[in-house]
Amino acid sequence: MTFATSGESKLLTEDELEPIRRSHYPAIEQESRDDLVQLARWLRQRRARAGTILRDRRRVRRGKAPARAGEDGQASERGLSAKKQIYARALRRVNGRLQQMADARKRAGAARNLQAALERRRHRQVHHPEAGRTAGQGLQPNENAGDTVRTDPREIGRVSQFVRDAQVRRDTRAP
C-alpha cells in the first residue's frame, strides 16, 4: 500500500511525523551519518512497537489473550498496520542512504589506496638486469661445442647394411 506524504500526515501525530519528514529525499541528503543512525534506531523501535501491538490485537481477537486495559477486543488494525508500513518505508529510505554513504566511503578508500600504489610504483627504484649478448655489438660467432658422441664412420655403414639384410629376410619369408 503506497502513501503520499499527505496520507502520512493523516495517520501520524506531529511528533511522529517530524522524523518521517526527515527521511524523505531532500531532507535526508542533509542529515549526517550519526543523525541517520539515530533516526534508524527510532524508526526500528516504532515499527517494532506497532508490530507488537498488532500481534497482541490479533491474539485478543482470536481469544488467545485477554484485552489490554483501556482497549476493546474489536479494535481495528488498519490504521496501525498502515502506520507500521510508513515506519518500514522510512526505515528503508534511511538504510538506503546509510548504504550510499558507506559505499561512497569505500570508493574513496579504494581510490586512496590505488593512488598510493601508483605513487609507490612511480617512485620505486628501477631494476634493469644486464641483457647479455645483444645484436648491438654486431654478429659474434657462437662457439661450436662439437659432437657430443663420436661415432665410428664404419659403424654407420654396418648398421645400414644390417637393416637392408633384415628387410630382405622378411620379404623372402614364406607367408
Coordinates of N, CA, C and O in Angstrom, one line a residue:
M1 N 0.9 -1.2 0.0 CA 0.0 0.0 0.0 C 0.9 1.2 0.0 O 1.8 1.4 0.8
T2 N 0.7 2.2 -0.9 CA 1.5 3.3 -1.1 C 0.8 4.5 -0.5 O -0.4 4.7 -0.6
F3 N 1.6 5.3 0.3 CA 1.0 6.5 0.9 C 1.8 7.7 0.3 O 3.0 7.7 0.2
A4 N 1.0 8.8 0.0 CA 1.7 10.1 -0.3 C 2.0 10.7 1.0 O 1.6 10.3 2.1
T5 N 2.8 11.8 1.0 CA 3.2 12.5 2.2 C 2.0 13.0 2.9 O 2.0 13.0 4.2
S6 N 1.0 13.4 2.2 CA -0.3 13.9 2.8 C -0.9 12.8 3.6 O -1.5 13.0 4.7
G7 N -0.9 11.6 3.0 CA -1.5 10.4 3.7 C -0.8 10.1 5.0 O -1.4 9.6 6.0
E8 N 0.6 10.3 5.0 CA 1.3 10.0 6.2 C 0.9 11.0 7.3 O 0.9 10.7 8.5
S9 N 0.7 12.3 6.9 CA 0.4 13.3 7.9 C -1.0 13.0 8.6 O -1.2 13.4 9.7
K10 N -1.9 12.3 7.8 CA -3.2 12.0 8.4 C -3.1 10.9 9.4 O -3.9 10.8 10.4
L11 N -2.2 10.0 9.3 CA -2.1 8.8 10.2 C -1.2 9.0 11.4 O -1.3 8.4 12.4
L12 N -0.2 10.0 11.3 CA 0.8 10.1 12.3 C 0.5 11.4 13.1 O 0.0 12.4 12.6
T13 N 1.0 11.4 14.4 CA 0.9 12.6 15.2 C 2.1 13.5 14.8 O 3.0 13.1 14.1
E14 N 2.0 14.7 15.3 CA 3.1 15.7 14.9 C 4.5 15.3 15.3 O 5.4 15.4 14.6
D15 N 4.6 14.7 16.5 CA 5.9 14.3 17.0 C 6.4 13.0 16.2 O 7.6 12.8 16.1
E16 N 5.5 12.2 15.7 CA 5.9 11.1 14.8 C 6.2 11.5 13.4 O 7.0 10.9 12.7
L17 N 5.6 12.6 13.0 CA 5.7 13.0 11.6 C 7.0 13.7 11.3 O 7.5 13.5 10.2
E18 N 7.6 14.4 12.2 CA 8.8 15.1 12.0 C 10.0 14.2 11.6 O 10.7 14.4 10.6
P19 N 10.2 13.0 12.3 CA 11.3 12.1 11.8 C 11.0 11.5 10.5 O 11.9 11.2 9.7
I20 N 9.7 11.2 10.2 CA 9.3 10.7 8.9 C 9.7 11.7 7.8 O 10.2 11.3 6.7
R21 N 9.4 13.0 8.0 CA 9.7 14.0 7.0 C 11.2 14.1 6.8 O 11.7 14.3 5.7
R22 N 12.0 13.9 7.9 CA 13.5 13.9 7.7 C 14.0 12.7 6.9 O 15.1 12.8 6.4
S23 N 13.2 11.7 6.7 CA 13.6 10.5 6.0 C 13.3 10.6 4.5 O 13.7 9.8 3.7
H24 N 12.6 11.7 4.1 CA 12.3 11.9 2.6 C 13.4 12.6 1.9 O 14.3 13.2 2.6
Y25 N 13.4 12.6 0.6 CA 14.5 12.9 -0.2 C 15.3 14.2 0.1 O 16.4 14.1 0.4
P26 N 14.7 15.3 -0.1 CA 15.6 16.5 0.0 C 16.2 16.6 1.4 O 17.4 16.9 1.6
A27 N 15.5 16.2 2.5 CA 15.9 16.4 3.8 C 17.0 15.3 4.2 O 17.9 15.6 4.9
I28 N 16.8 14.1 3.7 CA 17.7 13.0 4.1 C 19.1 13.2 3.6 O 20.1 12.8 4.2
E29 N 19.3 14.0 2.5 CA 20.6 14.3 1.9 C 21.4 15.2 2.8 O 22.6 15.2 2.8
Q30 N 20.7 16.0 3.7 CA 21.3 17.0 4.5 C 21.8 16.4 5.9 O 22.5 17.0 6.6
E31 N 21.2 15.2 6.2 CA 21.5 14.6 7.5 C 22.9 14.0 7.6 O 23.4 13.5 6.6
S32 N 23.5 14.1 8.7 CA 24.8 13.5 8.9 C 24.6 12.0 9.2 O 23.5 11.5 9.5
R33 N 25.7 11.2 9.2 CA 25.6 9.8 9.4 C 25.1 9.5 10.8 O 24.3 8.6 11.0
D34 N 25.6 10.2 11.8 CA 25.2 9.9 13.2 C 23.7 10.2 13.3 O 23.0 9.4 14.0
D35 N 23.2 11.3 12.7 CA 21.8 11.6 12.8 C 20.9 10.5 12.1 O 19.9 10.1 12.6
L36 N 21.4 10.0 11.0 CA 20.7 8.9 10.3 C 20.7 7.6 11.1 O 19.7 6.9 11.1
V37 N 21.8 7.3 11.8 CA 21.8 6.1 12.6 C 20.8 6.3 13.8 O 20.0 5.3 14.1
Q38 N 20.7 7.5 14.4 CA 19.7 7.7 15.5 C 18.3 7.6 14.9 O 17.4 7.0 15.6
L39 N 18.1 8.1 13.7 CA 16.8 8.1 13.1 C 16.4 6.6 12.8 O 15.2 6.2 13.0
A40 N 17.3 5.8 12.3 CA 17.0 4.4 12.0 C 16.7 3.7 13.3 O 15.8 2.8 13.3
R41 N 17.4 4.0 14.4 CA 17.0 3.3 15.7 C 15.6 3.7 16.1 O 14.8 2.8 16.5
W42 N 15.3 4.9 16.0 CA 13.9 5.4 16.4 C 12.9 4.7 15.5 O 11.9 4.3 16.0
L43 N 13.1 4.7 14.2 CA 12.2 4.1 13.3 C 12.0 2.6 13.6 O 10.9 2.0 13.6
R44 N 13.1 1.9 13.9 CA 13.0 0.5 14.2 C 12.2 0.2 15.5 O 11.4 -0.7 15.6
Q45 N 12.4 1.1 16.5 CA 11.7 0.9 17.7 C 10.2 1.1 17.5 O 9.3 0.4 18.0
R46 N 9.8 2.2 16.7 CA 8.4 2.5 16.4 C 7.8 1.4 15.6 O 6.7 1.0 15.9
R47 N 8.5 0.9 14.6 CA 8.0 -0.2 13.8 C 7.8 -1.5 14.7 O 6.7 -2.2 14.5
A48 N 8.7 -1.8 15.5 CA 8.6 -3.0 16.4 C 7.4 -2.8 17.4 O 6.7 -3.8 17.6
R49 N 7.2 -1.6 17.9 CA 6.1 -1.3 18.8 C 4.8 -1.5 18.1 O 3.9 -2.2 18.7
A50 N 4.7 -1.0 16.9 CA 3.4 -1.1 16.2 C 3.2 -2.6 15.8 O 2.1 -3.1 15.9
G51 N 4.2 -3.4 15.5 CA 4.1 -4.8 15.3 C 3.7 -5.6 16.5 O 2.8 -6.5 16.4
T52 N 4.2 -5.2 17.6 CA 3.8 -5.8 18.9 C 2.3 -5.6 19.2 O 1.6 -6.5 19.6
I53 N 1.9 -4.4 19.1 CA 0.5 -4.0 19.3 C -0.4 -4.8 18.4 O -1.5 -5.3 18.8
L54 N 0.0 -4.8 17.1 CA -0.8 -5.6 16.1 C -0.9 -7.0 16.5 O -2.0 -7.6 16.4
R55 N 0.2 -7.6 16.8 CA 0.2 -9.0 17.2 C -0.7 -9.3 18.4 O -1.5 -10.2 18.5
D56 N -0.6 -8.4 19.4 CA -1.5 -8.5 20.6 C -2.9 -8.4 20.3 O -3.8 -9.2 20.8
R57 N -3.3 -7.5 19.4 CA -4.7 -7.3 19.0 C -5.2 -8.5 18.3 O -6.3 -9.0 18.5
R58 N -4.4 -9.1 17.4 CA -4.8 -10.3 16.7 C -5.0 -11.5 17.7 O -5.9 -12.3 17.5
R59 N -4.1 -11.6 18.7 CA -4.3 -12.6 19.7 C -5.6 -12.5 20.5 O -6.3 -13.4 20.8
V60 N -5.9 -11.2 20.8 CA -7.1 -10.9 21.6 C -8.3 -11.3 20.7 O -9.3 -11.9 21.2
R61 N -8.3 -11.0 19.4 CA -9.4 -11.3 18.5 C -9.6 -12.8 18.4 O -10.7 -13.3 18.3
R62 N -8.5 -13.5 18.4 CA -8.6 -15.0 18.3 C -8.9 -15.6 19.6 O -9.2 -16.8 19.7
G63 N -8.9 -14.9 20.7 CA -9.2 -15.4 22.0 C -8.1 -16.0 22.7 O -8.2 -16.8 23.7
K64 N -6.9 -15.8 22.3 CA -5.7 -16.4 22.9 C -5.1 -15.6 24.1 O -4.4 -16.1 24.9
A65 N -5.5 -14.3 24.2 CA -5.0 -13.4 25.3 C -6.1 -12.5 25.7 O -7.0 -12.1 24.9
P66 N -6.1 -12.0 26.9 CA -7.1 -11.0 27.3 C -6.7 -9.6 26.7 O -5.6 -9.4 26.4
A67 N -7.8 -8.8 26.6 CA -7.6 -7.5 26.1 C -6.8 -6.6 27.0 O -6.8 -6.8 28.3
R68 N -6.0 -5.7 26.5 CA -5.2 -4.8 27.4 C -6.2 -3.8 28.1 O -7.3 -3.6 27.6
A69 N -5.7 -3.2 29.1 CA -6.6 -2.3 29.9 C -6.8 -1.1 29.0 O -5.9 -0.5 28.3
G70 N -8.1 -0.6 28.9 CA -8.4 0.5 28.1 C -8.7 0.2 26.6 O -8.9 1.1 25.8
E71 N -8.6 -1.1 26.2 CA -8.8 -1.5 24.8 C -10.0 -2.4 24.8 O -10.2 -3.2 25.7
D72 N -10.7 -2.3 23.7 CA -11.8 -3.3 23.5 C -11.2 -4.4 22.6 O -10.2 -4.2 21.9
G73 N -11.8 -5.5 22.5 CA -11.2 -6.6 21.7 C -11.4 -6.5 20.2 O -10.9 -7.3 19.5
Q74 N -12.2 -5.5 19.8 CA -12.5 -5.4 18.4 C -11.9 -4.2 17.8 O -12.3 -3.7 16.8
A75 N -10.8 -3.7 18.3 CA -10.1 -2.5 17.8 C -9.6 -2.8 16.4 O -9.1 -3.9 16.1
S76 N -9.7 -1.8 15.5 CA -9.3 -2.0 14.1 C -7.7 -2.0 14.0 O -7.1 -1.3 14.7
E77 N -7.3 -2.8 13.1 CA -5.8 -2.9 12.9 C -5.4 -2.1 11.7 O -4.2 -2.0 11.4
R78 N -6.3 -1.6 10.9 CA -6.0 -0.9 9.6 C -5.0 0.2 9.8 O -4.0 0.3 9.1
G79 N -5.4 1.2 10.7 CA -4.6 2.4 10.9 C -3.2 2.0 11.4 O -2.2 2.6 11.0
L80 N -3.2 1.1 12.4 CA -1.9 0.7 13.0 C -1.0 0.0 12.0 O 0.2 0.2 11.9
S81 N -1.6 -0.9 11.1 CA -0.9 -1.6 10.1 C -0.3 -0.6 9.1 O 0.9 -0.7 8.7
A82 N -1.1 0.4 8.7 CA -0.6 1.5 7.8 C 0.5 2.2 8.4 O 1.5 2.6 7.8
K83 N 0.4 2.5 9.7 CA 1.5 3.3 10.4 C 2.8 2.4 10.4 O 3.9 3.0 10.2
K84 N 2.6 1.2 10.6 CA 3.8 0.3 10.6 C 4.5 0.3 9.3 O 5.7 0.3 9.2
Q85 N 3.7 0.3 8.2 CA 4.2 0.3 6.9 C 5.0 1.7 6.6 O 6.0 1.7 5.9
I86 N 4.4 2.7 7.1 CA 5.1 4.0 7.0 C 6.4 4.0 7.6 O 7.4 4.5 7.1
Y87 N 6.5 3.4 8.8 CA 7.8 3.3 9.5 C 8.8 2.4 8.8 O 9.9 2.7 8.6
A88 N 8.2 1.4 8.2 CA 9.1 0.4 7.5 C 9.7 1.1 6.2 O 10.8 0.9 5.9
R89 N 8.8 1.9 5.5 CA 9.3 2.5 4.3 C 10.3 3.6 4.6 O 11.4 3.8 4.0
A90 N 10.1 4.3 5.7 CA 11.0 5.4 6.2 C 12.4 4.7 6.5 O 13.4 5.2 6.2
L91 N 12.3 3.6 7.2 CA 13.5 2.9 7.6 C 14.2 2.4 6.4 O 15.5 2.4 6.3
R92 N 13.5 1.9 5.4 CA 14.2 1.5 4.1 C 14.9 2.7 3.5 O 16.0 2.5 3.0
R93 N 14.3 3.9 3.5 CA 15.0 5.0 2.9 C 16.2 5.4 3.7 O 17.3 5.7 3.1
V94 N 16.1 5.4 5.0 CA 17.3 5.7 5.8 C 18.4 4.7 5.6 O 19.6 5.0 5.5
N95 N 18.0 3.4 5.6 CA 19.0 2.4 5.4 C 19.7 2.5 4.1 O 20.9 2.3 3.9
G96 N 18.9 2.8 3.1 CA 19.5 3.0 1.7 C 20.5 4.2 1.7 O 21.5 4.1 1.1
R97 N 20.1 5.3 2.4 CA 21.0 6.4 2.4 C 22.3 6.1 3.2 O 23.4 6.5 2.8
L98 N 22.2 5.3 4.3 CA 23.3 4.9 5.0 C 24.2 4.0 4.2 O 25.5 4.1 4.2
Q99 N 23.6 3.2 3.4 CA 24.4 2.3 2.5 C 25.1 3.1 1.4 O 26.2 2.8 1.1
Q100 N 24.4 4.1 0.9 CA 25.1 5.0 -0.1 C 26.3 5.7 0.5 O 27.3 5.8 -0.1
M101 N 26.1 6.1 1.8 CA 27.3 6.8 2.4 C 28.4 5.8 2.6 O 29.6 6.2 2.4
A102 N 28.1 4.6 3.0 CA 29.1 3.6 3.2 C 29.8 3.2 1.9 O 31.1 3.1 1.9
D103 N 29.1 3.1 0.8 CA 29.6 2.8 -0.5 C 30.6 4.0 -0.9 O 31.6 3.7 -1.5
A104 N 30.2 5.2 -0.7 CA 31.0 6.3 -1.0 C 32.3 6.3 -0.2 O 33.4 6.6 -0.8
R105 N 32.2 6.0 1.0 CA 33.5 5.9 1.9 C 34.4 4.8 1.3 O 35.6 4.9 1.2
K106 N 33.8 3.6 0.9 CA 34.6 2.5 0.4 C 35.2 2.9 -0.9 O 36.4 2.6 -1.2
R107 N 34.5 3.6 -1.8 CA 35.1 4.1 -3.1 C 36.2 5.0 -2.8 O 37.2 5.0 -3.5
A108 N 36.0 6.0 -1.9 CA 37.1 6.9 -1.6 C 38.3 6.2 -1.0 O 39.4 6.6 -1.4
G109 N 38.1 5.2 -0.2 CA 39.2 4.5 0.4 C 40.0 3.7 -0.7 O 41.2 3.7 -0.7
A110 N 39.2 3.1 -1.6 CA 39.8 2.3 -2.7 C 40.6 3.3 -3.6 O 41.7 3.0 -4.1
A111 N 40.1 4.5 -3.9 CA 40.8 5.4 -4.7 C 42.0 5.9 -4.0 O 43.1 6.0 -4.7
R112 N 42.0 6.1 -2.7 CA 43.2 6.5 -2.0 C 44.3 5.4 -2.1 O 45.4 5.6 -2.3
N113 N 43.8 4.1 -1.9 CA 44.8 3.0 -2.0 C 45.4 2.9 -3.4 O 46.6 2.6 -3.5
L114 N 44.6 3.1 -4.4 CA 45.1 3.0 -5.8 C 46.1 4.1 -6.0 O 47.1 3.9 -6.7
Q115 N 45.8 5.3 -5.5 CA 46.7 6.5 -5.7 C 48.0 6.2 -5.0 O 49.1 6.5 -5.5
A116 N 47.9 5.7 -3.8 CA 49.1 5.4 -3.1 C 50.0 4.3 -3.8 O 51.2 4.4 -3.9
A117 N 49.3 3.3 -4.3 CA 50.0 2.3 -5.1 C 50.7 2.9 -6.3 O 51.8 2.5 -6.7
L118 N 50.0 3.8 -7.0 CA 50.6 4.5 -8.2 C 51.8 5.3 -7.8 O 52.8 5.3 -8.5
E119 N 51.7 6.0 -6.7 CA 52.9 6.8 -6.2 C 54.0 5.9 -5.9 O 55.2 6.2 -6.2
R120 N 53.8 4.8 -5.2 CA 54.8 3.8 -4.9 C 55.5 3.3 -6.2 O 56.7 3.2 -6.3
R121 N 54.7 3.0 -7.2 CA 55.2 2.5 -8.4 C 56.1 3.5 -9.1 O 57.1 3.2 -9.7
R122 N 55.6 4.8 -9.1 CA 56.4 5.9 -9.8 C 57.7 6.1 -9.1 O 58.7 6.5 -9.7
H123 N 57.8 6.0 -7.8 CA 59.0 6.3 -7.0 C 59.9 5.1 -6.7 O 60.8 5.2 -6.0
R124 N 59.5 4.0 -7.2 CA 60.3 2.8 -6.9 C 61.7 2.8 -7.7 O 61.8 3.5 -8.7
Q125 N 62.6 2.1 -7.1 CA 63.9 2.0 -7.8 C 63.8 1.1 -9.0 O 63.4 -0.1 -8.8
V126 N 64.2 1.5 -10.1 CA 64.0 0.7 -11.3 C 65.2 -0.3 -11.4 O 66.3 0.0 -11.2
H127 N 64.8 -1.5 -11.7 CA 65.8 -2.6 -11.7 C 65.8 -3.2 -13.1 O 64.8 -3.7 -13.6
H128 N 66.9 -3.0 -13.8 CA 67.1 -3.5 -15.2 C 68.3 -4.4 -15.2 O 69.4 -4.0 -15.1
P129 N 68.1 -5.7 -15.3 CA 69.2 -6.7 -15.3 C 70.0 -6.5 -16.6 O 69.5 -6.0 -17.6
E130 N 71.2 -7.0 -16.6 CA 72.1 -7.0 -17.8 C 71.5 -7.8 -18.8 O 71.0 -8.9 -18.6
A131 N 71.4 -7.3 -20.1 CA 70.8 -8.0 -21.1 C 71.5 -9.2 -21.7 O 71.0 -10.0 -22.4
G132 N 72.8 -9.2 -21.5 CA 73.6 -10.3 -22.0 C 74.1 -10.0 -23.4 O 74.2 -8.8 -23.8
R133 N 74.2 -11.0 -24.3 CA 74.7 -10.7 -25.6 C 73.5 -10.1 -26.4 O 72.4 -10.6 -26.4
T134 N 73.9 -9.0 -27.1 CA 72.8 -8.4 -27.9 C 73.4 -8.1 -29.3 O 74.6 -8.2 -29.6
A135 N 72.5 -7.8 -30.3 CA 72.9 -7.5 -31.6 C 73.6 -6.2 -31.8 O 74.2 -5.9 -32.8
G136 N 73.6 -5.4 -30.7 CA 74.2 -4.0 -30.8 C 75.7 -4.1 -31.0 O 76.3 -3.1 -31.5
Q137 N 76.3 -5.2 -30.6 CA 77.8 -5.3 -30.8 C 78.2 -6.0 -32.1 O 79.3 -6.3 -32.3
G138 N 77.2 -6.2 -33.0 CA 77.5 -6.9 -34.2 C 77.4 -8.4 -34.0 O 77.2 -8.9 -32.9
L139 N 77.5 -9.1 -35.1 CA 77.4 -10.5 -35.1 C 78.7 -11.1 -34.4 O 79.8 -10.7 -34.8
Q140 N 78.5 -12.0 -33.5 CA 79.6 -12.6 -32.9 C 79.5 -14.1 -33.1 O 78.4 -14.7 -33.1
P141 N 80.5 -14.8 -33.4 CA 80.4 -16.2 -33.7 C 80.1 -17.0 -32.5 O 80.6 -16.7 -31.4
N142 N 79.2 -17.9 -32.6 CA 78.9 -18.8 -31.5 C 79.9 -19.9 -31.5 O 80.4 -20.4 -32.5
E143 N 80.3 -20.3 -30.3 CA 81.3 -21.4 -30.2 C 80.6 -22.7 -30.5 O 79.5 -23.0 -29.9
N144 N 81.2 -23.5 -31.3 CA 80.6 -24.8 -31.6 C 81.1 -25.8 -30.6 O 82.3 -26.0 -30.5
A145 N 80.2 -26.4 -29.9 CA 80.6 -27.4 -28.9 C 81.0 -28.7 -29.5 O 81.7 -29.5 -28.9
G146 N 80.7 -28.9 -30.8 CA 81.1 -30.1 -31.5 C 80.1 -31.2 -31.1 O 79.2 -31.1 -30.4
D147 N 80.4 -32.4 -31.7 CA 79.5 -33.5 -31.5 C 79.7 -34.0 -30.1 O 80.9 -34.1 -29.6
T148 N 78.7 -34.4 -29.4 CA 78.8 -34.9 -28.1 C 79.2 -36.4 -28.1 O 79.8 -36.9 -27.2
V149 N 78.7 -37.1 -29.2 CA 79.1 -38.5 -29.3 C 79.9 -38.7 -30.6 O 79.4 -38.3 -31.6
R150 N 81.0 -39.3 -30.4 CA 81.8 -39.6 -31.6 C 81.4 -41.0 -32.1 O 81.6 -42.0 -31.4
T151 N 81.0 -41.0 -33.4 CA 80.6 -42.3 -33.9 C 81.7 -42.8 -35.0 O 82.1 -41.9 -35.8
D152 N 82.0 -44.0 -34.9 CA 83.0 -44.6 -35.9 C 82.3 -44.6 -37.2 O 81.2 -45.1 -37.3
P153 N 82.9 -44.0 -38.3 CA 82.2 -44.0 -39.6 C 82.0 -45.4 -40.1 O 81.0 -45.6 -40.9
R154 N 82.7 -46.4 -39.7 CA 82.5 -47.7 -40.2 C 81.2 -48.3 -39.6 O 80.5 -49.1 -40.2
E155 N 80.8 -47.8 -38.4 CA 79.6 -48.3 -37.7 C 78.4 -47.8 -38.5 O 77.4 -48.6 -38.6
I156 N 78.4 -46.7 -39.1 CA 77.3 -46.1 -39.8 C 76.9 -47.1 -41.0 O 75.8 -47.5 -41.2
G157 N 77.9 -47.4 -41.8 CA 77.6 -48.3 -42.9 C 77.2 -49.7 -42.5 O 76.4 -50.3 -43.1
R158 N 77.8 -50.2 -41.4 CA 77.4 -51.5 -40.9 C 76.0 -51.6 -40.5 O 75.2 -52.5 -40.8
V159 N 75.5 -50.6 -39.8 CA 74.1 -50.5 -39.3 C 73.1 -50.5 -40.5 O 72.2 -51.2 -40.6
S160 N 73.5 -49.6 -41.5 CA 72.6 -49.5 -42.7 C 72.5 -50.9 -43.4 O 71.5 -51.3 -43.9
Q161 N 73.6 -51.6 -43.6 CA 73.6 -52.9 -44.2 C 72.8 -53.9 -43.4 O 72.1 -54.7 -44.0
F162 N 72.9 -53.8 -42.1 CA 72.2 -54.8 -41.3 C 70.7 -54.6 -41.5 O 69.9 -55.5 -41.6
V163 N 70.2 -53.3 -41.6 CA 68.8 -53.1 -41.8 C 68.4 -53.6 -43.2 O 67.3 -54.2 -43.3
R164 N 69.2 -53.4 -44.2 CA 68.8 -53.9 -45.5 C 68.7 -55.4 -45.5 O 67.8 -55.9 -46.1
D165 N 69.7 -56.0 -44.9 CA 69.6 -57.5 -44.9 C 68.4 -58.0 -44.1 O 67.8 -59.0 -44.5
A166 N 68.0 -57.4 -43.0 CA 66.9 -57.8 -42.3 C 65.6 -57.6 -43.1 O 64.7 -58.5 -43.1
Q167 N 65.5 -56.6 -43.9 CA 64.3 -56.3 -44.7 C 64.2 -57.4 -45.8 O 63.1 -57.9 -46.1
V168 N 65.3 -57.8 -46.4 CA 65.3 -58.8 -47.4 C 64.9 -60.1 -46.8 O 64.1 -60.9 -47.4
R169 N 65.3 -60.5 -45.6 CA 64.9 -61.7 -45.0 C 63.4 -61.7 -44.7 O 62.7 -62.7 -44.9
R170 N 62.9 -60.6 -44.3 CA 61.4 -60.6 -44.1 C 60.6 -60.7 -45.4 O 59.6 -61.3 -45.4
D171 N 61.1 -60.1 -46.4 CA 60.4 -60.1 -47.7 C 60.4 -61.5 -48.4 O 59.5 -61.9 -49.0
T172 N 61.5 -62.3 -48.1 CA 61.6 -63.6 -48.7 C 61.0 -64.7 -47.9 O 60.9 -65.8 -48.3
R173 N 60.6 -64.4 -46.7 CA 60.0 -65.4 -45.8 C 58.7 -65.8 -46.4 O 57.9 -65.0 -46.9
A174 N 58.4 -67.1 -46.2 CA 57.1 -67.7 -46.7 C 56.0 -67.2 -45.8 O 56.1 -67.3 -44.6
P175 N 54.9 -66.9 -46.4 CA 53.7 -66.4 -45.6 C 53.0 -67.5 -44.8 O 52.9 -68.5 -44.8

